[in-house]
Every structure is written in C-alpha cells, then in structure tokens.
XYZ file of C-alpha atoms in Angstrom:
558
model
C -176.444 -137.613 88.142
C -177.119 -139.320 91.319
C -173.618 -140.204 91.816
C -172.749 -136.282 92.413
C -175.029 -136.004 94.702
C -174.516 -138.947 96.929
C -170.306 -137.633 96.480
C -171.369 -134.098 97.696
C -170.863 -135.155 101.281
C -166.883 -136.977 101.095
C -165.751 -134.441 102.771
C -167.699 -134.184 105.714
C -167.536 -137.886 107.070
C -164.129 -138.086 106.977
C -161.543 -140.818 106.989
C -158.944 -138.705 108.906
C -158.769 -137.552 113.082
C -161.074 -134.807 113.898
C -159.760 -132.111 116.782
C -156.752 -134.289 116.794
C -155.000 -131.257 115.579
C -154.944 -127.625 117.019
C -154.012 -124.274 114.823
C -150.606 -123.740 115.067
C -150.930 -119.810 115.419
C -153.111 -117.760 117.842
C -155.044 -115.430 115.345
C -157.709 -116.593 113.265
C -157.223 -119.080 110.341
C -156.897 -117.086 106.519
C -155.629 -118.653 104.312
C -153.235 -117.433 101.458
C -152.465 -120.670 99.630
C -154.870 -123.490 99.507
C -154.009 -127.358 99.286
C -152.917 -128.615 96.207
C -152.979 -125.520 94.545
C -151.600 -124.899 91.409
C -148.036 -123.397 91.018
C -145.388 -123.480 88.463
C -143.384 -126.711 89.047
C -145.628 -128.439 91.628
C -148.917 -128.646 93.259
C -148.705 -127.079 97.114
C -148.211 -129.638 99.661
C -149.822 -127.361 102.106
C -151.749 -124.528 103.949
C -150.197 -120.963 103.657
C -151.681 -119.353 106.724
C -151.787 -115.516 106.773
C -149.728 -113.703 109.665
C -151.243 -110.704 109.338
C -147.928 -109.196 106.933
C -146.009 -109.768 110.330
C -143.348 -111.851 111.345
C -142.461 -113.238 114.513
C -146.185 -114.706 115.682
C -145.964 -117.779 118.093
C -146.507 -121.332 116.299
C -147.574 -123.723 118.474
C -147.026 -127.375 117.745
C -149.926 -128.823 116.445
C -150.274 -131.761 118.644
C -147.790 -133.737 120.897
C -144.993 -135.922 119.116
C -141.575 -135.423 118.849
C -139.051 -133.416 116.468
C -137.945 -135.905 113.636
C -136.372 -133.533 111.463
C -135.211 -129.631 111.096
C -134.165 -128.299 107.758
C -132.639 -125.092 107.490
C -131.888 -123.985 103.818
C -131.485 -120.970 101.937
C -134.301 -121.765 99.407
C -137.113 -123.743 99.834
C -139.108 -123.810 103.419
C -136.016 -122.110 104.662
C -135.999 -122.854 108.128
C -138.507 -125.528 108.368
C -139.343 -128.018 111.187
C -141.634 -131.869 110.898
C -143.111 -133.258 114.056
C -144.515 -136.775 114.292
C -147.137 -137.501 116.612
C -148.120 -140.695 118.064
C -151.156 -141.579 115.818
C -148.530 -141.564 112.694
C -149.036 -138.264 111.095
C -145.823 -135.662 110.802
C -146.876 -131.780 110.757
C -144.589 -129.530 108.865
C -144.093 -125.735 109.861
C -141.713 -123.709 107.185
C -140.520 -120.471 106.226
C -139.890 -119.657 109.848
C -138.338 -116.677 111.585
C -136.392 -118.454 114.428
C -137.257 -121.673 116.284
C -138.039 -122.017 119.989
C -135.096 -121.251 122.679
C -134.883 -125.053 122.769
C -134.542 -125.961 119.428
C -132.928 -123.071 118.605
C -130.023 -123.735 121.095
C -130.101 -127.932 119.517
C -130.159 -125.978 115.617
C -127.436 -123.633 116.405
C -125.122 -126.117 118.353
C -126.082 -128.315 114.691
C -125.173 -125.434 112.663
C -121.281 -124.528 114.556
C -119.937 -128.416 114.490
C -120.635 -128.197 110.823
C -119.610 -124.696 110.268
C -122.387 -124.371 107.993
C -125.936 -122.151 108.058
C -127.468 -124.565 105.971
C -128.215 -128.028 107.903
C -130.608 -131.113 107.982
C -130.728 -132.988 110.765
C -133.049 -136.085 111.838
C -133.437 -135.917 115.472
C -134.043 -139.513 117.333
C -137.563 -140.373 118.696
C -136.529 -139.622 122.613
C -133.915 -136.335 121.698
C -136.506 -133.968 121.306
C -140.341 -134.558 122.998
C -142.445 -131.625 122.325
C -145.973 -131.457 124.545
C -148.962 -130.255 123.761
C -149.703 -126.397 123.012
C -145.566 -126.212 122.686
C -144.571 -122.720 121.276
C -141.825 -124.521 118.658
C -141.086 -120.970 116.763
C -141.579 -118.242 115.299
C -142.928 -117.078 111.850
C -141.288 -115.670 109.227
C -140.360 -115.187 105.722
C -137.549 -116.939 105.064
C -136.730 -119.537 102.458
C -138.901 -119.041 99.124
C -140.948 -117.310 100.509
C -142.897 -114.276 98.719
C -143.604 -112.683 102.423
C -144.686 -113.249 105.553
C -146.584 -116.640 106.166
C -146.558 -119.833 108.143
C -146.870 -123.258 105.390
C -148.476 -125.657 107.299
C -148.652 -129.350 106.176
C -150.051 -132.711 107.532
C -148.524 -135.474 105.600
C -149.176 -139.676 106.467
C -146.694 -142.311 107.169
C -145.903 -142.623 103.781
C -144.667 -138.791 103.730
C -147.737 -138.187 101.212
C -149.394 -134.466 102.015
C -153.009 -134.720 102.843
C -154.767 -131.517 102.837
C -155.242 -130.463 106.795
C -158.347 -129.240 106.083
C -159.646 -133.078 106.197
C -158.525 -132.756 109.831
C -161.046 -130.609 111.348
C -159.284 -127.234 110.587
C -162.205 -124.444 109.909
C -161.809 -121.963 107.484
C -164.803 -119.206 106.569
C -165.233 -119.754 102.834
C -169.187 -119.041 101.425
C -168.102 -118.013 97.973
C -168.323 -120.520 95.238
C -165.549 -120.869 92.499
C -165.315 -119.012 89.747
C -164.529 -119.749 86.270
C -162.232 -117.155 84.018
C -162.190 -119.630 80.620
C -163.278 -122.892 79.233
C -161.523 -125.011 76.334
C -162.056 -127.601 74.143
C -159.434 -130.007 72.732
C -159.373 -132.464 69.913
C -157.528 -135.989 71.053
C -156.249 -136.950 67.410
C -156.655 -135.228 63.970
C -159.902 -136.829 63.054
C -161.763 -134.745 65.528
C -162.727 -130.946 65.166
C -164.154 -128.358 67.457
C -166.504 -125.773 65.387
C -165.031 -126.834 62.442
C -161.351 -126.906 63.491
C -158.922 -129.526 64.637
C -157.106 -127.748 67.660
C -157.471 -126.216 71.130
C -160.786 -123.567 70.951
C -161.703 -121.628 73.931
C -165.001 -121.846 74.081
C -167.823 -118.726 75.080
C -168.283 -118.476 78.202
C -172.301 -117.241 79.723
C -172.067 -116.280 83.232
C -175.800 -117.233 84.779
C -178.010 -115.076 87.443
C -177.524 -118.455 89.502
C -173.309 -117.668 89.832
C -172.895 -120.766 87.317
C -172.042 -120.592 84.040
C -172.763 -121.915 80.195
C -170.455 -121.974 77.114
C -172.525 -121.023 74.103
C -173.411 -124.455 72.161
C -170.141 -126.049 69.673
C -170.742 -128.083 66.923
C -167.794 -130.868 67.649
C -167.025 -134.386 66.368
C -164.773 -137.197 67.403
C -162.954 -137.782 70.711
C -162.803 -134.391 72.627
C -161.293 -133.006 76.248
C -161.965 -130.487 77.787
C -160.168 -127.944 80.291
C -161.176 -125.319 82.677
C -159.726 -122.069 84.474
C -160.934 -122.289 87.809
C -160.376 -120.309 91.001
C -162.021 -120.118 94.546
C -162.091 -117.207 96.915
C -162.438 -117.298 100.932
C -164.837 -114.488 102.782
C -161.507 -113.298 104.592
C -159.036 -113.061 101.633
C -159.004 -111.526 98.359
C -156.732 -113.649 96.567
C -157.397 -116.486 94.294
C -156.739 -120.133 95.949
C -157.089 -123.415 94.290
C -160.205 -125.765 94.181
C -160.702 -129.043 95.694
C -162.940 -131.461 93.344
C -163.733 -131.659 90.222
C -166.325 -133.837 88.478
C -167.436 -133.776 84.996
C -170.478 -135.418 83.080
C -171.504 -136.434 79.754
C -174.957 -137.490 78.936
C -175.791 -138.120 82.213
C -172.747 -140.275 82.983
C -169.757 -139.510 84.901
C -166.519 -138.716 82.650
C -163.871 -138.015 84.538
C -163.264 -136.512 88.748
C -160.212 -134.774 89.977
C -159.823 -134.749 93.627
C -156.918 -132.974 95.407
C -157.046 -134.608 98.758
C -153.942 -136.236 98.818
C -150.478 -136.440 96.343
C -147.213 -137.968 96.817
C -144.047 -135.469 96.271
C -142.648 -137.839 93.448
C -145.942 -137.243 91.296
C -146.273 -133.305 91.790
C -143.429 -132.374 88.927
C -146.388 -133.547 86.801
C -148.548 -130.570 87.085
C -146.996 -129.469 83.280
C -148.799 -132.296 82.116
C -152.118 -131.596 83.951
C -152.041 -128.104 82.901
C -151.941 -126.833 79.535
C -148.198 -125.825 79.740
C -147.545 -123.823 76.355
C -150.648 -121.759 77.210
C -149.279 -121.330 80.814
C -145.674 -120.098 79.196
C -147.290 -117.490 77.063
C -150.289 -116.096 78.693
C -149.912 -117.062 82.217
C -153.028 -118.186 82.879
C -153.998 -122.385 84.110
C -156.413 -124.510 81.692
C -156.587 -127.463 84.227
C -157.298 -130.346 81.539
C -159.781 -132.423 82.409
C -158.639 -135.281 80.460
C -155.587 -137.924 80.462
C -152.728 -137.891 77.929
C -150.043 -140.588 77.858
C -147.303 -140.132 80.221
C -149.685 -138.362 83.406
C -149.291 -141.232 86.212
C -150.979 -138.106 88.711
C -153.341 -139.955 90.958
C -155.075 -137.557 91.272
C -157.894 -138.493 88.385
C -160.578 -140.895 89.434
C -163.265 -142.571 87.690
C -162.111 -141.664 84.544
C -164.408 -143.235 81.548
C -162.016 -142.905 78.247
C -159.436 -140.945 79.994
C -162.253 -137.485 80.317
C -162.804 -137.787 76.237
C -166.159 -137.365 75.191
C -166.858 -139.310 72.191
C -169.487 -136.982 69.968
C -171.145 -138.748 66.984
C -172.711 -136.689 64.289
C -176.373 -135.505 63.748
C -176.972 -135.781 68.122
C -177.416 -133.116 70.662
C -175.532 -133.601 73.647
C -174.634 -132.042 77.193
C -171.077 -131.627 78.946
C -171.339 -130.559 82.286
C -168.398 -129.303 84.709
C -168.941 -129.155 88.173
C -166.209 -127.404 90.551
C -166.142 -127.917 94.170
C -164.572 -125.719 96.866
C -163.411 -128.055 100.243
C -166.729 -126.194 101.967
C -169.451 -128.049 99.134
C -169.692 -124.388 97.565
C -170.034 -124.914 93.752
C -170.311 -124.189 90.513
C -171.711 -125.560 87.500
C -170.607 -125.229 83.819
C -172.852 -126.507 80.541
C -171.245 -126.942 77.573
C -174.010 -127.899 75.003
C -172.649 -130.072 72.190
C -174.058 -130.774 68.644
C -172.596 -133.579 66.600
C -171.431 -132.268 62.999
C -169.079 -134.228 60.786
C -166.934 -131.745 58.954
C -163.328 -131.520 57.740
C -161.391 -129.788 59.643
C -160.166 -126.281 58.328
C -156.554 -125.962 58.799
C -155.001 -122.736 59.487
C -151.684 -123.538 58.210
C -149.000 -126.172 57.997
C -146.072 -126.819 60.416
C -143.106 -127.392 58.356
C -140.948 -129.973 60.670
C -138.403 -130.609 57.592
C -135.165 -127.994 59.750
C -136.303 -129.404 63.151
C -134.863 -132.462 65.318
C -137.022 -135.457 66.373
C -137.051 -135.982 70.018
C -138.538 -139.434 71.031
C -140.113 -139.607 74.702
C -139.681 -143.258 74.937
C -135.757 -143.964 74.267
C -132.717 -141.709 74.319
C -131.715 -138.767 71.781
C -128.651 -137.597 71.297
C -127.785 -134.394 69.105
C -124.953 -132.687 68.268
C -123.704 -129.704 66.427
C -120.486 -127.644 66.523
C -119.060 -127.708 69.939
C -122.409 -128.861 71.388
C -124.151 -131.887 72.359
C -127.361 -132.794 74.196
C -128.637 -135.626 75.615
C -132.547 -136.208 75.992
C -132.518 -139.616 77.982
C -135.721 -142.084 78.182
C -138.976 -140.457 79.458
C -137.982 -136.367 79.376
C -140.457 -135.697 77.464
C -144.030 -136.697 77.646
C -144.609 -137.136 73.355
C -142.454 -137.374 70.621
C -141.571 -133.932 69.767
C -140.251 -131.981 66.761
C -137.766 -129.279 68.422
C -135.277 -126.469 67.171
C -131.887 -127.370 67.539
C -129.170 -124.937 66.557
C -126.005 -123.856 67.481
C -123.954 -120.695 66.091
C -120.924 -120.163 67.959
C -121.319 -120.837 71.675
C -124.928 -119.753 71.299
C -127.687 -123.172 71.594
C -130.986 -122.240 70.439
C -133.195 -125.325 71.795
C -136.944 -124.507 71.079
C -138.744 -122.214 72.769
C -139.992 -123.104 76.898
C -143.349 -124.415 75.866
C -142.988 -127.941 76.014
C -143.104 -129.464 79.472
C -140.320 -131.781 80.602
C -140.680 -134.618 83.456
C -137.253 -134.371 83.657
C -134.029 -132.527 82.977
C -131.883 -132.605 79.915
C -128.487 -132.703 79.495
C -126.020 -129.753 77.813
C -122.103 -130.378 76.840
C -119.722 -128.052 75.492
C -116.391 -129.553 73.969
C -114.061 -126.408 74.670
C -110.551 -128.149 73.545
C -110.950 -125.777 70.323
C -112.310 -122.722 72.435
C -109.536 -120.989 74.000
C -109.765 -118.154 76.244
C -107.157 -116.367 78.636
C -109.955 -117.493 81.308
C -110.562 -120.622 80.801
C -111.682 -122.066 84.471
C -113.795 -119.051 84.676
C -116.560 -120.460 81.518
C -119.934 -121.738 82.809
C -122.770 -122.538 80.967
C -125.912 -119.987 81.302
C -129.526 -119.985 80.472
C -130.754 -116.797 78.864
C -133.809 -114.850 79.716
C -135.560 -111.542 78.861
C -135.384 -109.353 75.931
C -131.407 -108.386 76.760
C -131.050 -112.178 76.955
C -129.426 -112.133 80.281
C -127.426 -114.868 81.302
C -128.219 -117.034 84.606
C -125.963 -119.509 86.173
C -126.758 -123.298 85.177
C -124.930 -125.676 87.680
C -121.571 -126.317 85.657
C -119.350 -128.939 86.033
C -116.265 -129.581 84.213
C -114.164 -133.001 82.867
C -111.250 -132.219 81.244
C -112.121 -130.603 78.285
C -116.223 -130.667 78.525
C -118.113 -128.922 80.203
C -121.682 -130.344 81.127
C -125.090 -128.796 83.175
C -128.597 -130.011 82.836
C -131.600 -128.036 82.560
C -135.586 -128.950 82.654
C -136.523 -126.223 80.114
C -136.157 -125.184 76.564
C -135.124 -122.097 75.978
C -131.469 -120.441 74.445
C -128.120 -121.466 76.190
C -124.631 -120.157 75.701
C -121.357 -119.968 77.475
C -120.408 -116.950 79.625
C -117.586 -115.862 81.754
C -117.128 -114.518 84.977
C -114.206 -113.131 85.844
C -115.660 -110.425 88.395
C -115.163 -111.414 92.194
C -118.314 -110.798 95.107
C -118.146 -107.899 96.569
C -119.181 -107.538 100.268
C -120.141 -104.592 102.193
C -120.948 -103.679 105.888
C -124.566 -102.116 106.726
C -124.149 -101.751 110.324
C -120.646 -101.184 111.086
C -117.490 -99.202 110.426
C -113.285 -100.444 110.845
C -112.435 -100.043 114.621
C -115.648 -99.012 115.389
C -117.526 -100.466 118.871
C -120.188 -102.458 118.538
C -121.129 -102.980 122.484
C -124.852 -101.856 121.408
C -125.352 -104.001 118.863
C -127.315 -107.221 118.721
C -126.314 -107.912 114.945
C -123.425 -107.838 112.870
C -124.678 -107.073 108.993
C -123.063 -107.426 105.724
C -124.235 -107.427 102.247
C -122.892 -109.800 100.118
C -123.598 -109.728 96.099
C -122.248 -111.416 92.900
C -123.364 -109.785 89.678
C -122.995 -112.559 87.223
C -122.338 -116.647 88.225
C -123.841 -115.842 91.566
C -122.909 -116.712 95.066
C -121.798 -120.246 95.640
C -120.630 -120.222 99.429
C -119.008 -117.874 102.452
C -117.467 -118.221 105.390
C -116.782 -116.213 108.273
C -114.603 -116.103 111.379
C -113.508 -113.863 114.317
C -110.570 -113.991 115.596
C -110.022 -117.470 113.581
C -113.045 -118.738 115.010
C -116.149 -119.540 112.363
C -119.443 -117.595 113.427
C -122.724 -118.446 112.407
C -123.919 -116.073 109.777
C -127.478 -116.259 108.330
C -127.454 -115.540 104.523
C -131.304 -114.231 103.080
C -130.642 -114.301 98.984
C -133.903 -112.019 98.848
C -131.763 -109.231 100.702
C -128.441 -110.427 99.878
C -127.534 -110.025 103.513
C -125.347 -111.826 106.196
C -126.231 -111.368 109.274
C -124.484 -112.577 113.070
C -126.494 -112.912 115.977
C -124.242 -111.290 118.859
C -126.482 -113.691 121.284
C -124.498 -117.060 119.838
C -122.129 -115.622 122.418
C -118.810 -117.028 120.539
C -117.582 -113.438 120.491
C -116.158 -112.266 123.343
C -112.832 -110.419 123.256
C -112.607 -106.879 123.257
C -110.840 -106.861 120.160
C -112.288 -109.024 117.103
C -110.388 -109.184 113.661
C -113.294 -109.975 111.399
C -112.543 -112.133 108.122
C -115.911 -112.893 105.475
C -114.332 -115.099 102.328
C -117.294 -115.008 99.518
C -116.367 -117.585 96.333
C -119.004 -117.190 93.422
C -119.954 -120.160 91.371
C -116.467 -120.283 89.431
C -114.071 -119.514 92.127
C -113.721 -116.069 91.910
C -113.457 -114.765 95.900
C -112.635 -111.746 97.694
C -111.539 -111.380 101.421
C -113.612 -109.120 103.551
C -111.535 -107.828 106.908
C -112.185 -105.558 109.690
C -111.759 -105.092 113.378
C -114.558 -104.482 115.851
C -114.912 -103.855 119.630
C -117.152 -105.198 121.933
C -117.026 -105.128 125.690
C-alpha cells in the first residue's frame, strides 16, 4: 500500500498560489458547506462560510482584479458577484445582502434601464478595478439560500471550481470522517453478495482506533462497493463532505475519488455517483465507489476495472476503504471477503410484461390518450423498464427513483378537452400524500400543450383561474411615509405561482426587490426616484397563466 502513503501528502505541496488569497470576511473561518459536497442535483462548487446567523458582515474582495460579472437573481446565488484577478483565477461571492456603495450605485443604475430586479451584467476589464482588502458587499441570505452565509468559490480560467482550500485558506478540522453505512453491489447477475444477487448493506464494526470493519461476506463475481461518509470540523456541528477517497483490494489500488476540482457541465451527474433510488427513499448518500456506463465525472482516478473487485471462489480476500478529510485526518474501513460460488437466492421476480421500455441510447416516444412523451438520446443512464399510464388527464410515469441526465419531454393534445378556461390549463407535477400540484414551465402551440421535467413522478393538468393577491405590510392609503426607509408589500399566488411584477410611482418604474422565501417586495426609499409629495402607487402581479391583479394606493412623502 505504498502508493497511499506516498499520496497522503497531495495536498500539502500544492499546485495552486499560496497567501495569494485573503478571507473574504473578518471573523474566523467555519465552515457550513464543504467543497464538492454532496447535494441533491449537484456537487457544491464552493465554501459556505458561517456568518455567525447574521447578515450584513463586510466581504472583502479576496485579492485585487476587477469585476467581470454581477448576477442578481431570485433563485440561485441571488445577488452574486465574480472577480478576476491578474494571475487568472475569478472568486465568486453569492447570496449577498447588498453590494458595496460602488457597485451598488453601477447594479442599481443596471437594474432601472432594464426595469427589471433580476439582471446579469459582464462588466469590461477597465469599468470596474477593485484593490486590495476592497469591502465589495455585504452578506446575506438571499437567493437559495437556507440562511445566512457567504458561498465562496475560486474557479480557473476554464470557469472549473477548485476547492479554495488548495489556496492556503485554514480551517480547524482534527476530527476524522465518519462512516454511517457500507454496501455491496453485484455488477451483473452472475455475481452474489452472501448468497444474493443485489445491493446488501453490509455490518458495520466501529474499532477503539475511530476506524471501522464490516463483518466478513462470502461474495463471488464482479462486485462494487459504496460508502456513507461524512466529516466534521472542531468549530461546527454539522456534517460536511469528504475530500479523497481511495480504495484497495489485495494490496492493489482499485479505484480513488478526489474532489479537488469539477467542471459545472459534469456536476448534474452526482445521481449517477450516488445511489439515487436509495437517496429518493431513505435520504441518506451511498457514494459508489465504482463506475457504471454513462458516469463521464472526472472525478474517479486510477480506476482498475472501473472499482469492481473480481472475487474467485475458495480465497480469502481484503477490501479496504480509506476516507480522507482535506486536513490528512482519516479513516479506514475493512471489508473481509471470502470467495463462495453459490446461486443466487432470488427474492422475487419483476414482472416487466405492463411496463414501457425506455432505451438510454436512442429516442422513445410513447403515447396514450391525450398524452405523449418524448425520452430523447442519453436521458437516461440504462435501458429502463418504466410505468407509463394515463387515465384522464392524470400521467402516472414511474416512481422518482431513476436518475435522469437530462429532462424529458410531456405533451397534452387538448383539441378534445374543452374547458370554459382554456388559456388558463398548465401542466403540474404532483407531490405529497394530497398530491399537490406544482407549476411545470408550460408552453402552448395551438392545440398542445408541452413542459419538460427531469424526474419521474405523476403529472396532470390543472387550472388556475385565481389571480395574485398583493398586500401592504408597512403602509396604509393616504398615509405618510416621510419616516420610512422601505416601502413593503407581500405578494402571493396560491396555485401556478408568480411569473413577474411591476411597479411604478407616479408612472415611473421603481426598483422593487422580490425574496420568494418571504414573498415580499420591497422599495428602497434611498434609490431616490421618489420625490413628490404625492405618489399614486401602481404594483401589476401576472401568475404563470396570465391571471393579474392591479395593486393601487397613494402615499406621501416630504
């Protein structure tokens, strides 16, 4: 096992700039989400760095550079800005509060000639110069955001994330990784894990050393293996992601997975790495530490038969896992394995004979009643089996276990489905036990209606006929308002959802900042565009079919 211990140490001489890079906030660095970490659609592409549960703490620019591009969005980083700095490196600083005066003033001016909150704009090299130490905002919570924190990324000139820790960036971390569950997996149906051809989680012996060994499985065949691995910081309680991991077989290496660097087109395969089905129904990771068909992640390296583990009968071997935190802490898990030819029991037999082939490698079309979907080349991963039916207006398609690289696409031929609201059908994904309905992104040709979805799950058409409604918070009708900084007004749409406002004072459009986690519009007095005595106020608010209503008042302000 020489080669892990000459590896131990790729960390510490490192490729990348050290104390090229300063913290970009004044209090010490915690971290709340680690690089690369696992989430639901993607790996991070960054640092979450606690702010204490506050918002509003300075963020200095990292280094010197210049602005090259601020995004402000509703979702997302919401109000997000990149720097790039001479030696070719961007920083990226999201979910902010508010940006400096400076680019504040440059945003805002952005934001009123396009009469829009949201905005992306791509300053030129010379527009906006930003020194050294630079206060550049202020953070916040906005965007997607579960609360307050500053994401912090480095990416390289190829717009690839590269964890900052690589840069220099200390973080107090002395606890090794810990692992919650361990799995076996049989590649094809001639191999068996204690006597059975499918996915086994495996017993798991923590050790008076902090690592950790499975009790022994009698396996044959070509076999994977996955792990559910965490790390914890000394300053945080919650669970962050790992940074290496390196298996072994006999001796030899099998398979590593590093996450020091990704590219943003690769990250939608994380459903591949992980075991997505198990993710879907009991919300916990297996990272697999093997490669099926179809996972281009480049993340893997050195991997000897893809991670399998060939296991002949009537021999004794040993599989070892070893899981790295970025600070060399690890941990160690042995999975003894004794070769045993056996068939394979079966629990029972999946009857395919009512479902619909999907092929991963060509297009699939299928149709049924006023439905029809279209699977084009390379949605799925595998040729699956799926459910496909339709009663009514109601599209059962499978269950959300199988992961999808892509989106698939729904139809509905309405020229035989009349309604008295016609315009006002969309097509809606349904969740929880009262099978809700939630807006899919509808658009309409003639007679067909058409949205696309990346999940499985049950579909049907729904109607909104039900306008926003909007309410103030702060204010009253031909009330004064001299005192106030901010003009509030919640804004809500119970079924399609909000698709767009607009707002104006005395005919003139204000900016108004919309948070979707509050459901509030809010005016900043300070754009200083108001300033009569007397405003007429008018907020229009159109939900994803058209419905709108009209929102008017009249304010003073002196």
């Amino acid at each position: 096992m020489l080669f892990l211990l000459v590896s131990c140490s790729i960390y510490g001489q490192s490729e990348y700039p050290q104390d090229y890079f300063r913290h970009p906030l004044d209090i010490p660095l915690v971290l709340s989400g680690t690089f690369a970490e696992l989430r639901s659609t993607h790996f991070h592409g960054g640092l979450d760095i606690k702010t204490q549960r506050k918002q509003g703490l300075k963020v200095y620019a990292a280094a010197e550079g210049y602005v090259s591009r601020i995004k402000i969005s509703h979702y997302g980083y919401g109000k997000a800005i990149y720097i790039t700095h001479p030696n070719g490196y961007t920083t990226v600083y999201g979910h902010l509060k508010k940006l400096s005066d400076r680019l504040e003033e440059y945003i805002k001016q952005c934001q009123y000639d396009k009469e829009s909150y949201e905005v992306e704009v791509f300053p030129h090299s010379e527009e906006l110069l930003i020194m050294p130490n630079e206060i550049i905002a202020y953070s916040g919570n906005t965007g997607s955001s579960g609360g307050p924190h500053l994401h912090f990324e480095i990416r390289d000139n190829e717009e690839r994330p590269i964890n900052p820790l690589l840069f220099g960036f200390k973080v107090k971390d002395s606890k090794a990784p810990f692992v919650s569950a361990v799995f076996a997996y049989p590649k094809d149906e001639f191999a068996t894990i204690n006597g059975k051809n499918k996915r086994t989680q495996l017993r798991l012996i923590p050790q008076k050393s902090g690592d950790y060994k499975v009790e022994e499985i009698t396996a044959y065949g070509d076999i994977g293996f996955g792990v559910t691995s965490y790390d914890k910081q000394d300053l945080a309680p919650n669970n962050n992601g790992v940074s290496n991991i390196q298996t072994v077989f006999n001796g030899n290496r099998s398979i590593e997975v590093d996450f020091k660097r990704f590219s943003f087109e690769e990250t939608k395969h994380i459903k591949r790495y992980v075991d997505y089905s198990y993710f879907k129904s009991k919300k916990s990771r297996i990272q697999k530490l093997f490669i099926e068909k179809n996972n281009p992640l480049s993340l893997f390296k050195d991997a000897n038969n893809d991670g399998y583990v060939t296991v002949e009968d009537s021999t004794s071997t040993v599989y070892k896992i070893r899981i790295r935190d970025f600070h060399d802490n690890e941990t160690w898990v042995t999975v003894p394995v004794k070769g045993k030819h056996m068939e394979a029991i079966t629990d029972s037999i999946v009857d395919d004979s009512e479902k619909s082939l999907v092929y991963s490698d060509k297009t699939t079309t299928l149709t049924s009643g006023l439905v029809t979907v279209n699977f084009y080349e390379n949605t799925l991963y595998d040729d699956e089996f799926i459910d496909f039916k339709v009663n009514s207006d109601t599209l059962i398609l499978h269950e959300d276990k199988i992961p999808l690289q892509k989106n698939f696409y729904i139809n509905y031929d309405l020229s035989k489905f009349k309604s008295e609201h016609q315009d006002k059908i969309f097509i809606a994904q349904l969740y929880g036990y009262y099978k809700r309905p939630n807006y899919l992104n509808t658009t309409r040709k003639g007679d067909i209606l058409s949205a696309k979805s990346k999940t499985f799950g049950t579909f049907a058409l729904a109607m909104d006929t039900i306008s926003p409604t909007i309410k103030p918070i702060n204010f009253q009708d031909k009330k004064w308002l001299s005192k106030y900084r901010y003009l509030k007004v919640k804004i809500d749409d119970d079924l399609s959802g909000v698709s767009k406002y607009r707002a104006t004072v005395n005919g003139q459009w204000i900016l108004m900042e919309y948070d979707y986690k509050t459901h509030t519009l809010t005016h900043d007095f300070n754009d200083n565009v108001v300033k009569d005595t007397k405003n007429e106020l008018k907020i229009i608010v159109t939900d994803n079919v058209g419905n709108s209503t009209t929102f008017e008042a009249i304010f003073y302000r002196k």
